[in-house]
Coordinates of C-alpha atoms in Angstrom, one line a residue:
Chain A
M13 CA -56.0 111.9 -95.5
E14 CA -58.9 109.5 -95.2
K15 CA -62.2 111.3 -94.5
I16 CA -63.8 110.6 -91.2
D17 CA -67.5 110.0 -90.7
K18 CA -69.6 113.2 -90.5
I19 CA -71.7 112.0 -87.6
V20 CA -70.4 110.0 -84.7
F21 CA -72.4 108.7 -81.8
G22 CA -70.8 109.5 -78.4
D23 CA -70.8 107.9 -75.0
N24 CA -71.0 110.6 -72.3
Q25 CA -74.6 109.8 -71.5
F26 CA -73.7 106.2 -70.5
F27 CA -71.1 107.1 -68.0
G28 CA -72.6 109.6 -65.6
I29 CA -71.3 112.6 -67.4
N30 CA -73.6 115.6 -67.7
H31 CA -72.1 119.0 -67.7
R32 CA -75.3 120.6 -66.6
S33 CA -76.7 118.5 -63.8
Q34 CA -75.1 116.0 -61.5
D35 CA -78.6 114.6 -60.6
K36 CA -79.3 113.9 -64.3
A37 CA -75.9 112.3 -64.6
E38 CA -76.5 110.0 -61.6
E39 CA -79.9 109.0 -62.9
L40 CA -78.5 108.1 -66.3
A41 CA -75.5 106.3 -64.7
K42 CA -78.0 104.1 -62.8
K43 CA -80.0 103.3 -65.9
F44 CA -76.9 102.4 -67.9
S45 CA -75.4 100.3 -65.2
D46 CA -77.2 97.5 -67.1
I47 CA -75.4 97.1 -70.4
R48 CA -78.7 96.0 -72.1
N49 CA -79.9 99.5 -71.7
I50 CA -76.8 100.8 -73.4
I51 CA -77.2 98.4 -76.3
E52 CA -80.8 99.5 -76.8
V53 CA -79.6 103.1 -77.2
Y54 CA -77.0 102.1 -79.7
D55 CA -79.5 100.1 -81.7
N56 CA -81.7 103.2 -81.7
A57 CA -78.8 105.3 -83.0
F58 CA -78.0 102.7 -85.7
E59 CA -81.7 102.7 -86.8
C60 CA -81.5 106.5 -87.1
G61 CA -78.8 105.9 -89.7
I62 CA -75.7 106.5 -87.6
D63 CA -73.0 103.9 -87.9
S64 CA -70.0 105.4 -86.2
V65 CA -69.2 105.2 -82.5
M66 CA -66.9 107.1 -80.2
L67 CA -66.1 105.2 -77.0
N68 CA -63.7 105.9 -74.1
S69 CA -61.7 102.9 -72.9
N70 CA -63.3 102.4 -69.5
D71 CA -64.4 99.1 -68.0
I72 CA -67.9 99.2 -69.4
A73 CA -66.5 100.0 -72.8
A74 CA -64.7 96.6 -72.7
E75 CA -68.1 94.9 -72.3
I76 CA -69.7 97.0 -75.0
C77 CA -66.8 96.1 -77.4
D78 CA -67.2 92.4 -76.6
Y79 CA -70.9 92.6 -77.4
F80 CA -70.4 94.2 -80.8
R81 CA -67.4 92.0 -81.7
K82 CA -69.4 88.8 -81.0
K83 CA -72.2 90.0 -83.3
S84 CA -70.0 91.1 -86.2
D85 CA -72.6 89.8 -88.7
K86 CA -75.0 92.5 -87.5
Y87 CA -72.6 95.2 -86.5
G88 CA -69.5 94.6 -88.6
H89 CA -70.2 97.7 -90.7
L90 CA -69.8 100.1 -87.8
S91 CA -66.8 102.5 -87.6
W92 CA -65.1 102.9 -84.2
Y93 CA -63.5 106.0 -82.8
P94 CA -62.0 105.0 -79.5
S95 CA -60.5 107.5 -77.0
I96 CA -57.8 106.4 -74.6
P97 CA -57.1 106.2 -71.7
Y98 CA -59.9 106.3 -69.1
P99 CA -58.2 109.0 -67.1
H100 CA -60.0 108.6 -63.8
K101 CA -58.7 105.1 -63.4
Y102 CA -55.2 106.4 -63.5
A103 CA -55.9 109.5 -61.4
N104 CA -57.4 107.4 -58.6
M105 CA -54.6 104.8 -58.7
V106 CA -51.9 107.5 -58.6
A107 CA -53.7 109.1 -55.6
E108 CA -53.8 105.8 -53.8
Q109 CA -50.4 104.4 -54.6
G110 CA -48.2 107.1 -56.1
I111 CA -47.2 107.4 -59.7
F112 CA -44.7 104.5 -60.0
S113 CA -46.7 102.0 -58.1
A114 CA -49.7 102.8 -60.2
M115 CA -47.7 102.4 -63.4
N116 CA -46.5 99.1 -62.2
E117 CA -50.0 97.8 -61.5
I118 CA -51.3 99.1 -64.8
L119 CA -48.5 97.5 -66.7
F120 CA -48.4 94.2 -64.8
K121 CA -52.1 93.6 -64.4
N122 CA -52.6 93.6 -68.1
N123 CA -49.5 92.1 -69.5
T124 CA -47.4 89.0 -68.9
T125 CA -44.6 89.9 -71.2
S126 CA -41.2 90.4 -69.7
G127 CA -38.5 92.7 -70.8
V128 CA -39.1 96.3 -69.8
F129 CA -41.9 95.3 -67.4
G130 CA -39.6 93.1 -65.3
M131 CA -37.1 95.8 -65.0
I132 CA -39.6 98.3 -63.7
G133 CA -40.9 95.7 -61.3
K134 CA -37.5 95.2 -59.8
G135 CA -37.4 98.9 -59.2
T136 CA -35.0 99.8 -62.0
S137 CA -37.1 102.9 -62.6
V138 CA -34.2 104.3 -64.6
V139 CA -35.9 102.4 -67.5
L140 CA -38.8 104.8 -67.3
G141 CA -36.6 107.9 -67.6
K142 CA -34.6 106.4 -70.4
D143 CA -37.5 105.3 -72.4
L144 CA -40.6 107.3 -71.8
M145 CA -41.7 106.7 -75.4
K146 CA -41.5 102.9 -74.9
L147 CA -43.7 103.3 -71.8
L148 CA -46.2 105.4 -73.8
E149 CA -46.4 102.7 -76.5
M150 CA -47.0 100.1 -73.8
L151 CA -49.8 102.1 -72.3
I152 CA -51.4 102.6 -75.7
D153 CA -51.4 98.9 -76.3
I154 CA -53.0 98.2 -73.0
E155 CA -55.8 100.7 -73.6
V156 CA -56.4 99.8 -77.3
K157 CA -56.6 96.1 -76.6
M158 CA -60.4 96.1 -75.9
F159 CA -61.1 97.5 -79.4
K160 CA -59.2 94.7 -81.2
G161 CA -61.2 93.2 -84.1
L162 CA -63.4 96.2 -84.5
N163 CA -63.2 98.5 -87.5
V164 CA -61.3 101.4 -85.9
K165 CA -60.9 104.6 -87.9
V166 CA -59.2 107.0 -85.4
I167 CA -57.6 106.5 -82.0
F168 CA -58.0 109.6 -79.9
L169 CA -55.9 110.6 -77.0
Q170 CA -58.4 111.6 -74.3
N171 CA -58.4 115.3 -73.4
V172 CA -57.1 115.2 -69.9
I173 CA -54.0 113.5 -71.2
T174 CA -53.7 115.5 -74.4
D175 CA -53.9 118.8 -72.5
L176 CA -51.6 117.7 -69.7
I177 CA -48.8 116.8 -72.1
L178 CA -49.5 119.7 -74.5
G179 CA -48.5 122.1 -71.8
Y180 CA -45.0 120.5 -71.5
D181 CA -44.3 121.6 -75.0
V182 CA -42.5 118.4 -75.9
K183 CA -42.9 117.5 -79.6
E184 CA -41.5 114.0 -79.2
V185 CA -44.5 112.8 -77.2
F186 CA -47.0 113.9 -79.8
Q187 CA -44.8 112.6 -82.6
C188 CA -44.4 109.3 -80.9
Y189 CA -48.1 108.9 -80.3
C190 CA -48.9 109.7 -84.0
D191 CA -46.2 107.5 -85.4
Y192 CA -47.1 104.5 -83.2
I193 CA -50.9 104.8 -83.9
R194 CA -50.2 104.8 -87.6
K195 CA -47.5 102.1 -87.6
K196 CA -49.0 99.6 -85.2
Y197 CA -52.7 100.1 -85.8
N198 CA -52.7 101.6 -89.3
V199 CA -55.3 104.2 -88.3
T200 CA -55.4 107.9 -88.0
P201 CA -54.2 109.5 -84.8
G202 CA -56.6 111.9 -83.1
F203 CA -56.5 114.2 -80.1
I204 CA -59.3 115.4 -77.9
T205 CA -58.6 118.7 -76.3
L206 CA -60.2 121.7 -74.5
N207 CA -57.4 123.9 -76.0
M208 CA -57.9 123.4 -79.7
P209 CA -56.4 126.6 -81.0
Y210 CA -53.3 126.1 -78.9
L211 CA -53.0 122.4 -79.9
K212 CA -53.4 123.3 -83.6
S213 CA -50.7 125.9 -83.5
K214 CA -48.3 123.5 -81.8
L215 CA -49.1 120.7 -84.3
D216 CA -48.5 123.2 -87.1
E217 CA -45.2 124.3 -85.5
W218 CA -44.1 120.6 -85.1
K219 CA -45.3 119.8 -88.7
I220 CA -47.6 117.0 -87.4
E221 CA -50.3 116.6 -90.0
E222 CA -53.0 114.2 -91.0
V223 CA -54.6 114.0 -87.6
V224 CA -58.1 114.5 -86.3
I225 CA -58.7 117.1 -83.5
C226 CA -61.9 116.7 -81.5
S227 CA -62.8 119.7 -79.3
S228 CA -65.8 121.4 -77.6
I229 CA -67.4 123.6 -80.2
N230 CA -70.7 125.2 -79.3
K231 CA -72.7 128.3 -79.6
A232 CA -72.4 129.0 -75.8
G233 CA -68.6 129.0 -75.9
F234 CA -68.5 126.4 -73.2
N235 CA -65.1 124.7 -72.7
M236 CA -63.7 126.7 -75.6
N237 CA -60.3 128.0 -74.4
P238 CA -59.0 130.6 -74.8
S239 CA -62.2 131.9 -76.5
K240 CA -65.0 131.2 -78.9
E241 CA -63.6 133.8 -81.3
E242 CA -60.2 132.2 -81.4
Y243 CA -61.8 128.8 -82.2
E244 CA -63.8 130.4 -85.0
R245 CA -60.7 131.9 -86.5
V246 CA -58.7 128.6 -86.4
I247 CA -61.7 126.6 -87.8
A248 CA -62.1 129.0 -90.7
E249 CA -58.4 128.9 -91.5
N250 CA -58.0 125.1 -91.3
N251 CA -57.3 123.0 -94.3
P252 CA -59.3 119.7 -93.8
N253 CA -57.0 117.8 -96.2
K254 CA -54.3 118.1 -93.5
C255 CA -56.2 118.2 -90.3
Q256 CA -59.9 117.2 -89.8
L257 CA -61.9 118.9 -87.0
M258 CA -64.6 117.2 -85.0
A259 CA -67.0 119.0 -82.7
M260 CA -68.0 117.7 -79.3
N261 CA -70.1 119.2 -76.5
V262 CA -72.3 120.7 -79.2
L263 CA -75.5 120.7 -77.2
V264 CA -73.7 121.7 -73.9
S265 CA -75.8 119.0 -72.1
G266 CA -79.0 120.6 -73.2
S267 CA -78.2 124.2 -72.3
I268 CA -78.9 125.4 -75.8
T269 CA -81.7 124.1 -78.1
P270 CA -80.7 121.5 -80.7
I271 CA -81.8 123.8 -83.6
E272 CA -79.6 126.7 -82.4
S273 CA -76.7 124.3 -81.6
F274 CA -76.6 122.6 -85.0
E275 CA -77.2 125.8 -86.9
Y276 CA -74.0 127.1 -85.4
I277 CA -72.1 123.8 -86.1
N278 CA -73.4 123.7 -89.7
S279 CA -72.1 127.2 -90.3
L280 CA -68.5 126.3 -89.5
N281 CA -65.8 124.5 -91.5
L282 CA -66.1 121.3 -89.6
Q283 CA -65.6 117.7 -90.9
S284 CA -67.4 115.8 -88.2
V285 CA -69.6 116.1 -85.1
V286 CA -69.9 113.7 -82.1
F287 CA -73.0 113.8 -80.0
G288 CA -74.9 111.6 -77.6
A289 CA -78.5 111.2 -76.5
S290 CA -80.5 108.6 -74.7
S291 CA -83.9 108.7 -76.4
K292 CA -84.5 107.7 -80.1
A293 CA -86.5 110.9 -80.7
H294 CA -83.5 113.0 -79.5
I295 CA -81.0 111.0 -81.5
Q296 CA -83.2 111.3 -84.7
G297 CA -83.9 115.0 -84.0
S298 CA -80.2 115.9 -83.7
K299 CA -79.1 113.7 -86.6
D300 CA -81.7 115.4 -88.9
L301 CA -80.3 118.8 -87.9
I302 CA -76.7 118.0 -88.8
N303 CA -75.8 119.3 -92.2
L304 CA -72.0 119.9 -92.3
K305 CA -70.6 121.7 -95.3
Chain B
M30 CA -41.7 141.4 -72.2
K31 CA -40.7 141.1 -68.5
K32 CA -40.4 137.5 -67.6
V33 CA -41.5 135.8 -64.4
R34 CA -39.0 133.0 -63.5
I35 CA -40.6 130.1 -61.8
G36 CA -39.5 126.9 -60.0
I37 CA -41.5 123.9 -59.0
I38 CA -40.8 121.8 -55.9
G39 CA -42.4 118.3 -55.9
M40 CA -43.3 116.7 -59.2
G41 CA -46.0 114.4 -58.0
R42 CA -49.6 114.6 -59.1
M43 CA -50.0 118.3 -58.5
G44 CA -46.6 119.3 -59.7
L45 CA -47.1 117.4 -62.9
T46 CA -50.4 119.3 -63.4
H47 CA -49.1 122.7 -62.5
Y48 CA -46.1 122.5 -64.8
P49 CA -48.0 122.4 -68.1
I50 CA -50.4 125.1 -67.0
I51 CA -47.9 127.7 -65.9
N52 CA -45.6 126.8 -68.8
T53 CA -48.2 128.3 -71.2
H54 CA -48.3 131.7 -69.4
P55 CA -46.7 134.0 -72.0
A56 CA -44.6 135.8 -69.4
V57 CA -43.5 132.8 -67.5
E58 CA -40.2 130.9 -67.9
I59 CA -39.9 127.7 -65.8
I60 CA -36.3 127.7 -64.7
S61 CA -36.1 124.7 -62.4
V62 CA -37.8 121.7 -60.7
S63 CA -36.9 119.6 -57.8
D64 CA -38.1 116.2 -56.7
T65 CA -36.6 113.4 -54.6
S66 CA -37.2 111.0 -57.5
G67 CA -34.3 111.0 -59.9
T68 CA -36.5 109.1 -62.3
I69 CA -38.9 112.0 -62.8
L70 CA -36.1 114.5 -63.1
G71 CA -34.2 112.3 -65.6
M72 CA -37.3 112.0 -67.7
M73 CA -37.9 115.7 -67.7
K74 CA -34.3 116.7 -68.3
K75 CA -34.2 114.4 -71.3
Y76 CA -37.1 116.1 -73.1
I77 CA -36.7 119.6 -71.6
P78 CA -32.9 120.1 -71.8
N79 CA -32.7 123.7 -70.5
L80 CA -34.6 122.8 -67.3
K81 CA -32.5 122.8 -64.1
T82 CA -33.3 119.8 -61.9
Y83 CA -32.5 119.3 -58.2
T84 CA -33.0 116.4 -55.9
D85 CA -32.8 118.8 -52.9
Y86 CA -35.3 121.7 -52.9
K87 CA -32.9 123.8 -50.8
D88 CA -30.5 124.0 -53.8
L89 CA -33.3 125.1 -56.0
L90 CA -34.3 127.9 -53.6
N91 CA -30.7 128.9 -52.8
A92 CA -29.8 129.3 -56.5
R93 CA -31.7 132.6 -56.3
D94 CA -32.6 132.5 -59.9
I95 CA -36.4 132.5 -59.6
D96 CA -39.1 135.0 -58.7
G97 CA -41.7 132.5 -57.6
V98 CA -41.9 128.9 -56.6
I99 CA -44.8 126.5 -56.8
V100 CA -44.7 124.1 -53.8
C101 CA -46.4 120.7 -54.4
T102 CA -44.7 118.5 -51.8
P103 CA -46.6 116.7 -48.9
S104 CA -48.0 119.2 -46.4
F105 CA -45.6 118.4 -43.6
S106 CA -42.7 119.8 -45.7
H107 CA -44.5 123.1 -46.6
Y108 CA -43.3 125.1 -43.6
E109 CA -39.6 124.5 -44.1
I110 CA -39.8 125.1 -47.8
C111 CA -41.8 128.3 -47.5
K112 CA -39.5 129.6 -44.8
I113 CA -36.4 129.2 -47.0
A114 CA -38.2 130.7 -50.0
C115 CA -39.1 133.7 -47.9
E116 CA -35.5 134.2 -46.7
N117 CA -34.5 134.2 -50.4
G118 CA -37.1 136.7 -51.3
I119 CA -39.1 134.2 -53.5
S120 CA -42.9 134.4 -53.8
V121 CA -44.8 131.2 -53.1
F122 CA -47.8 129.4 -54.4
C123 CA -48.2 126.5 -52.0
E124 CA -50.5 123.5 -52.5
K125 CA -53.2 122.7 -49.9
P126 CA -53.4 121.9 -47.1
F127 CA -51.1 124.8 -46.2
T128 CA -49.2 123.3 -43.2
T129 CA -49.7 120.7 -40.6
S130 CA -50.0 123.3 -37.7
P131 CA -52.0 126.5 -37.4
A132 CA -49.1 128.2 -35.6
Q133 CA -46.8 127.6 -38.6
A134 CA -49.4 128.8 -41.0
K135 CA -49.8 132.0 -39.1
E136 CA -46.0 132.5 -38.8
L137 CA -45.6 132.1 -42.6
S138 CA -48.4 134.4 -43.4
E139 CA -46.9 137.2 -41.3
A140 CA -43.4 136.6 -42.7
F141 CA -44.5 136.8 -46.3
E142 CA -46.6 139.9 -45.8
A143 CA -43.6 141.6 -44.0
Q144 CA -41.4 140.8 -47.0
G145 CA -44.0 142.0 -49.5
L146 CA -43.9 138.7 -51.3
V147 CA -46.9 137.1 -53.2
N148 CA -48.3 134.3 -51.1
Q149 CA -51.0 132.0 -52.2
V150 CA -52.5 128.6 -51.3
G151 CA -54.1 126.2 -53.9
Y152 CA -57.6 126.0 -52.5
V153 CA -58.7 125.8 -56.1
N154 CA -62.5 125.7 -55.5
R155 CA -62.4 129.4 -54.6
Y156 CA -62.2 129.9 -58.3
N157 CA -65.3 127.9 -59.1
P158 CA -67.8 130.3 -60.6
V159 CA -70.6 128.4 -58.8
F160 CA -69.2 129.0 -55.3
N161 CA -68.4 132.6 -56.3
N162 CA -72.1 133.1 -57.3
V163 CA -73.2 131.6 -54.0
K164 CA -70.9 133.9 -52.1
K165 CA -72.4 136.9 -53.9
L166 CA -76.0 135.8 -53.3
I167 CA -75.3 135.0 -49.6
S168 CA -73.6 138.3 -49.0
A169 CA -76.6 140.1 -50.6
D170 CA -79.0 138.2 -48.2
I171 CA -80.9 136.9 -51.2
I172 CA -82.3 133.9 -49.2
G173 CA -83.0 136.1 -46.2
K174 CA -81.3 135.4 -42.9
L175 CA -79.0 132.5 -43.3
V176 CA -79.8 129.8 -40.7
H177 CA -78.0 126.6 -41.6
V178 CA -75.5 125.1 -44.1
K179 CA -75.3 121.4 -44.9
A180 CA -72.0 120.6 -46.7
E181 CA -71.1 117.2 -48.1
F182 CA -68.1 116.0 -50.1
Y183 CA -67.8 112.5 -51.6
S184 CA -65.3 110.7 -53.8
C185 CA -64.2 107.1 -54.6
T186 CA -60.5 107.9 -53.9
I187 CA -59.9 105.1 -51.4
I188 CA -62.0 102.1 -52.1
K189 CA -59.8 99.2 -51.0
S190 CA -57.7 98.4 -48.0
Q191 CA -54.7 100.6 -47.6
K192 CA -51.4 99.3 -46.4
S193 CA -49.7 101.9 -44.2
K194 CA -47.2 103.3 -46.6
G195 CA -45.9 106.8 -47.5
W196 CA -46.9 110.2 -46.1
R197 CA -50.6 109.7 -46.9
S198 CA -50.9 107.1 -44.2
K199 CA -50.0 109.6 -41.4
R200 CA -52.1 112.5 -40.3
E201 CA -49.1 114.4 -38.9
N202 CA -47.7 114.3 -42.5
G203 CA -50.9 115.6 -44.0
G204 CA -52.7 112.3 -44.9
G205 CA -56.3 111.3 -44.3
A206 CA -59.7 112.4 -45.6
T207 CA -59.8 115.5 -43.5
Y208 CA -56.5 117.0 -44.7
E209 CA -56.7 115.8 -48.3
M210 CA -60.4 116.2 -49.1
G211 CA -62.1 117.8 -46.1
A212 CA -59.8 120.8 -46.3
H213 CA -61.4 121.8 -49.5
I214 CA -65.0 121.9 -48.2
L215 CA -63.9 123.5 -44.9
D216 CA -62.0 126.2 -47.0
I217 CA -65.1 126.8 -49.2
L218 CA -67.2 127.4 -46.0
N219 CA -64.4 129.7 -44.7
Y220 CA -64.5 131.5 -48.1
I221 CA -68.3 132.0 -48.1
L222 CA -69.1 132.3 -44.4
G223 CA -65.9 133.5 -42.8
E224 CA -64.3 132.2 -39.7
P225 CA -66.5 130.1 -37.4
I226 CA -66.7 130.9 -33.7
K227 CA -66.9 127.2 -32.7
V228 CA -66.1 123.8 -34.2
Y229 CA -67.8 121.0 -32.2
G230 CA -69.1 117.4 -32.1
S231 CA -66.6 116.1 -34.7
M232 CA -66.3 112.4 -35.4
M233 CA -64.1 110.3 -37.6
N234 CA -63.9 106.8 -38.9
S235 CA -61.8 104.7 -41.1
I236 CA -63.2 102.3 -43.7
F237 CA -60.2 101.1 -45.7
S238 CA -57.2 103.0 -44.3
E239 CA -55.2 101.6 -41.4
D240 CA -54.0 104.7 -39.7
V241 CA -56.0 107.6 -41.0
E242 CA -59.7 108.5 -41.3
D243 CA -61.7 107.9 -44.5
M244 CA -64.7 109.9 -43.3
F245 CA -65.5 112.6 -40.9
A246 CA -68.4 114.7 -39.7
T247 CA -68.3 118.0 -37.9
N248 CA -70.4 121.0 -36.9
L249 CA -69.5 124.7 -37.1
A250 CA -71.2 127.7 -35.4
Y251 CA -70.9 131.2 -36.8
A252 CA -71.8 134.6 -35.5
N253 CA -75.5 135.6 -36.0
D254 CA -76.7 132.1 -35.0
V255 CA -75.6 130.4 -38.3
T256 CA -74.7 126.7 -38.0
A257 CA -73.2 124.3 -40.5
S258 CA -72.9 120.5 -40.6
V259 CA -70.2 118.9 -42.7
F260 CA -69.8 115.3 -43.9
V261 CA -66.9 114.1 -45.9
D262 CA -66.3 110.5 -47.2
W263 CA -63.7 109.6 -49.7
S264 CA -64.6 105.9 -49.8
D265 CA -67.9 106.2 -51.6
V266 CA -68.0 104.0 -54.6
T267 CA -71.2 105.6 -55.9
Y268 CA -69.4 108.7 -57.1
R269 CA -67.3 108.4 -60.2
K270 CA -65.8 111.9 -59.7
P271 CA -65.4 113.9 -56.5
M272 CA -68.7 115.6 -55.7
M273 CA -69.2 118.6 -53.3
K274 CA -72.8 119.4 -52.4
I275 CA -73.6 122.4 -50.2
E276 CA -77.1 123.6 -49.2
F277 CA -77.8 127.0 -47.7
F278 CA -81.0 127.3 -45.8
G279 CA -82.3 130.9 -45.3
S280 CA -85.5 132.5 -43.9
K281 CA -86.6 133.5 -47.4
G282 CA -85.2 130.7 -49.6
K283 CA -82.5 128.1 -50.3
I284 CA -79.4 127.6 -52.4
M285 CA -78.2 124.1 -53.4
A286 CA -74.8 124.2 -55.0
D287 CA -72.4 121.6 -56.4
F288 CA -69.3 121.7 -58.7
Y289 CA -71.6 121.9 -61.8
G290 CA -74.2 124.4 -60.9
M291 CA -76.7 125.7 -58.4
K292 CA -80.4 125.8 -57.7
V293 CA -81.8 128.9 -56.0
Y294 CA -85.2 129.2 -54.4
V295 CA -86.3 132.8 -53.5
D296 CA -89.7 134.0 -52.3
E297 CA -89.5 137.1 -54.5
A298 CA -87.9 138.0 -57.8
H299 CA -84.4 139.6 -57.8
P300 CA -84.0 141.0 -61.3
E301 CA -80.6 142.5 -60.4
F302 CA -79.4 138.8 -60.0
N303 CA -81.5 137.4 -62.8
L304 CA -83.6 135.5 -60.3
I305 CA -87.3 134.8 -60.7
E306 CA -89.6 134.0 -57.8
G307 CA -89.4 130.3 -56.9
W308 CA -86.8 127.9 -58.3
N309 CA -83.9 129.1 -60.5
T310 CA -81.4 126.7 -62.0
L311 CA -78.0 128.1 -62.9
A312 CA -75.6 125.6 -64.7
K313 CA -71.9 126.2 -64.4
N314 CA -71.6 125.8 -68.2
T315 CA -73.8 128.9 -68.6
M316 CA -71.4 131.0 -66.4
P317 CA -68.8 132.4 -68.8
D318 CA -65.4 131.1 -67.7
S319 CA -62.8 130.6 -70.4
V320 CA -59.1 130.2 -69.5
P321 CA -56.0 130.8 -71.7
F322 CA -55.0 127.1 -71.3
Y323 CA -57.1 124.4 -69.7
V324 CA -55.8 121.4 -67.7
R325 CA -58.2 119.5 -65.4
G326 CA -60.3 122.5 -64.5
N327 CA -60.5 126.3 -65.1
G328 CA -59.7 127.0 -61.5
Y329 CA -56.2 125.5 -61.8
T330 CA -55.3 127.9 -64.6
H331 CA -56.9 130.9 -62.9
Q332 CA -55.0 130.4 -59.7
L333 CA -51.6 129.9 -61.3
Y334 CA -52.0 132.8 -63.8
D335 CA -53.1 135.0 -60.9
F336 CA -49.9 134.0 -59.1
A337 CA -47.7 134.9 -62.0
D338 CA -49.6 138.1 -62.7
A339 CA -49.3 139.2 -59.1
I340 CA -45.5 138.7 -59.2
L341 CA -45.4 140.8 -62.4
D342 CA -47.6 143.5 -61.0
R343 CA -47.6 143.7 -57.2
T344 CA -50.8 145.8 -57.2
K345 CA -52.7 142.7 -58.3
S346 CA -54.0 140.5 -55.5
V347 CA -54.6 136.7 -55.4
I348 CA -57.5 134.7 -54.0
C349 CA -56.6 132.7 -51.0
T350 CA -53.5 134.2 -49.4
F351 CA -51.5 132.5 -46.6
A352 CA -53.7 134.4 -44.1
D353 CA -56.9 132.9 -45.7
A354 CA -55.4 129.4 -45.6
S355 CA -54.3 129.9 -42.0
T356 CA -57.9 130.3 -40.9
T357 CA -58.8 127.1 -42.8
Q358 CA -55.9 125.4 -41.0
E359 CA -57.3 126.4 -37.7
I360 CA -60.7 125.0 -38.6
I361 CA -59.1 121.7 -39.7
H362 CA -57.2 121.4 -36.4
S363 CA -60.3 122.2 -34.4
V364 CA -61.9 119.2 -36.1
F365 CA -59.0 117.0 -35.1
N366 CA -59.0 118.3 -31.5
N367 CA -62.6 117.7 -30.7
S368 CA -63.0 114.4 -32.7
Q369 CA -64.5 111.7 -30.5
N370 CA -63.2 108.6 -32.1
L371 CA -60.2 107.2 -34.0

């Protein structure tokens, strides 16, 4: 399978996500509410020699994509690693309106095509039951739309969704996602998960190969379920020609020093690492410490 | 291996989350689900052929082929469902808020205990290691005599005008910021501080909802001259994710806790708790807390695995029994009863 980039620049810092401090997260969210501050950080990352970007499909991401798309002469060489969907949007809509009404709004707001949409709108919800996979494909299209025209390498399914459907133990959903991402977008399907060993064993059981799995991998064992030891075992046994592994949450939002963090990551059989930082010094510092096998 | 046979009633947001979690428990077999929506059931049946599906929960319970049931329907229906489960000798994990009346909550608690059935309510924050750390430090009087607690809970759940529709639009059905969100913070206070002796000076207001409150404030008084003030707002656009902030003021220090960590100020070192004199920062991600299978938060897995494990081995206990949730129910209703507006 096509090799993915070894170093990918992440987006958590832009969107008020900090696993260590909510105050820090709020402070950063305020700073990055102005997209110019986001672009500045990206430019810093690119100057440090990183040219791959992971981005979750939230509303700000759409603006970011627009910016880079318009300046393709300068940024055309970048590789993109989108993750879909932005789960909080769905969670809040479901809380407000209930699941079917939320689905309706999501499907209608973004699409004018008829067919299946019209039937759902008329309340023929049987369509949903009969064709869950069609619905999944439609939702993928809606979320992927903002990345159109960018050089996309992998489309990741965001961890809240991956882990939710993983527990249902239904092969068809994972098969459908992978087949559709390959067929329609001609890119590698990926999964973000907080249950990497479990997901890996299921994908093996279902004979789903040539995918990328991105998961929390860090010296502290944070968000590594069921255990750090189990992760280390699965990573050691993995064949990167069939499944590439990407580490996220490597720095645990600053809980471990970068030197310790990357020493640990470099010692493992990993193909890629995604990390985020706001200052150029931190970006360069981390990048210089990454030396995957 | 002995199997625990589980049913799930209500495949809405919580049912859809609980299913994949409990489905990964090695000793659990999910036998049946029920929902009033044939669409959801049809979808599940198509991809999980062995699953029994019912549109009427009574049929699920009366089939008597399960050991435990997870109840994820709107709160107003919990009482009837739990009662029938109890009559059939089925242990219950019930979503929060437990009921819509303190009397019903108490009755269920007594009935389940009398039958020796596992009974648990999904106040998931009781499993957050941060709040458990707080509870430990408060019990050990680390910050001296506790004087006051300031508790706040914010989210951007309801941020546009709500048409009156569905059970969420009526308080008697379990809707509104107090039941749906406030219940969590009132329960955490109940968990850490115990039962208050008085609930007073409550107020409520709506911002976007027509018939229920979007925010409320209340005061609680405890034995030993401890007081607490609570503010809950689920229409706050400045929070991307729900955020609970609780501060504990003591004669010798202070604890500030949220979902992600805590800051502790103590006027002397406490090596037994790893605390130095002055400020200490403890991030949640440094508190070891792995789960066998993660969906949306470690607490969701801990609580459901506890439920299944307690059914397998009755000597094991669960956090947040019906009795615990009954106390929280009483606090919630005190807030309603002395509220000045709306």
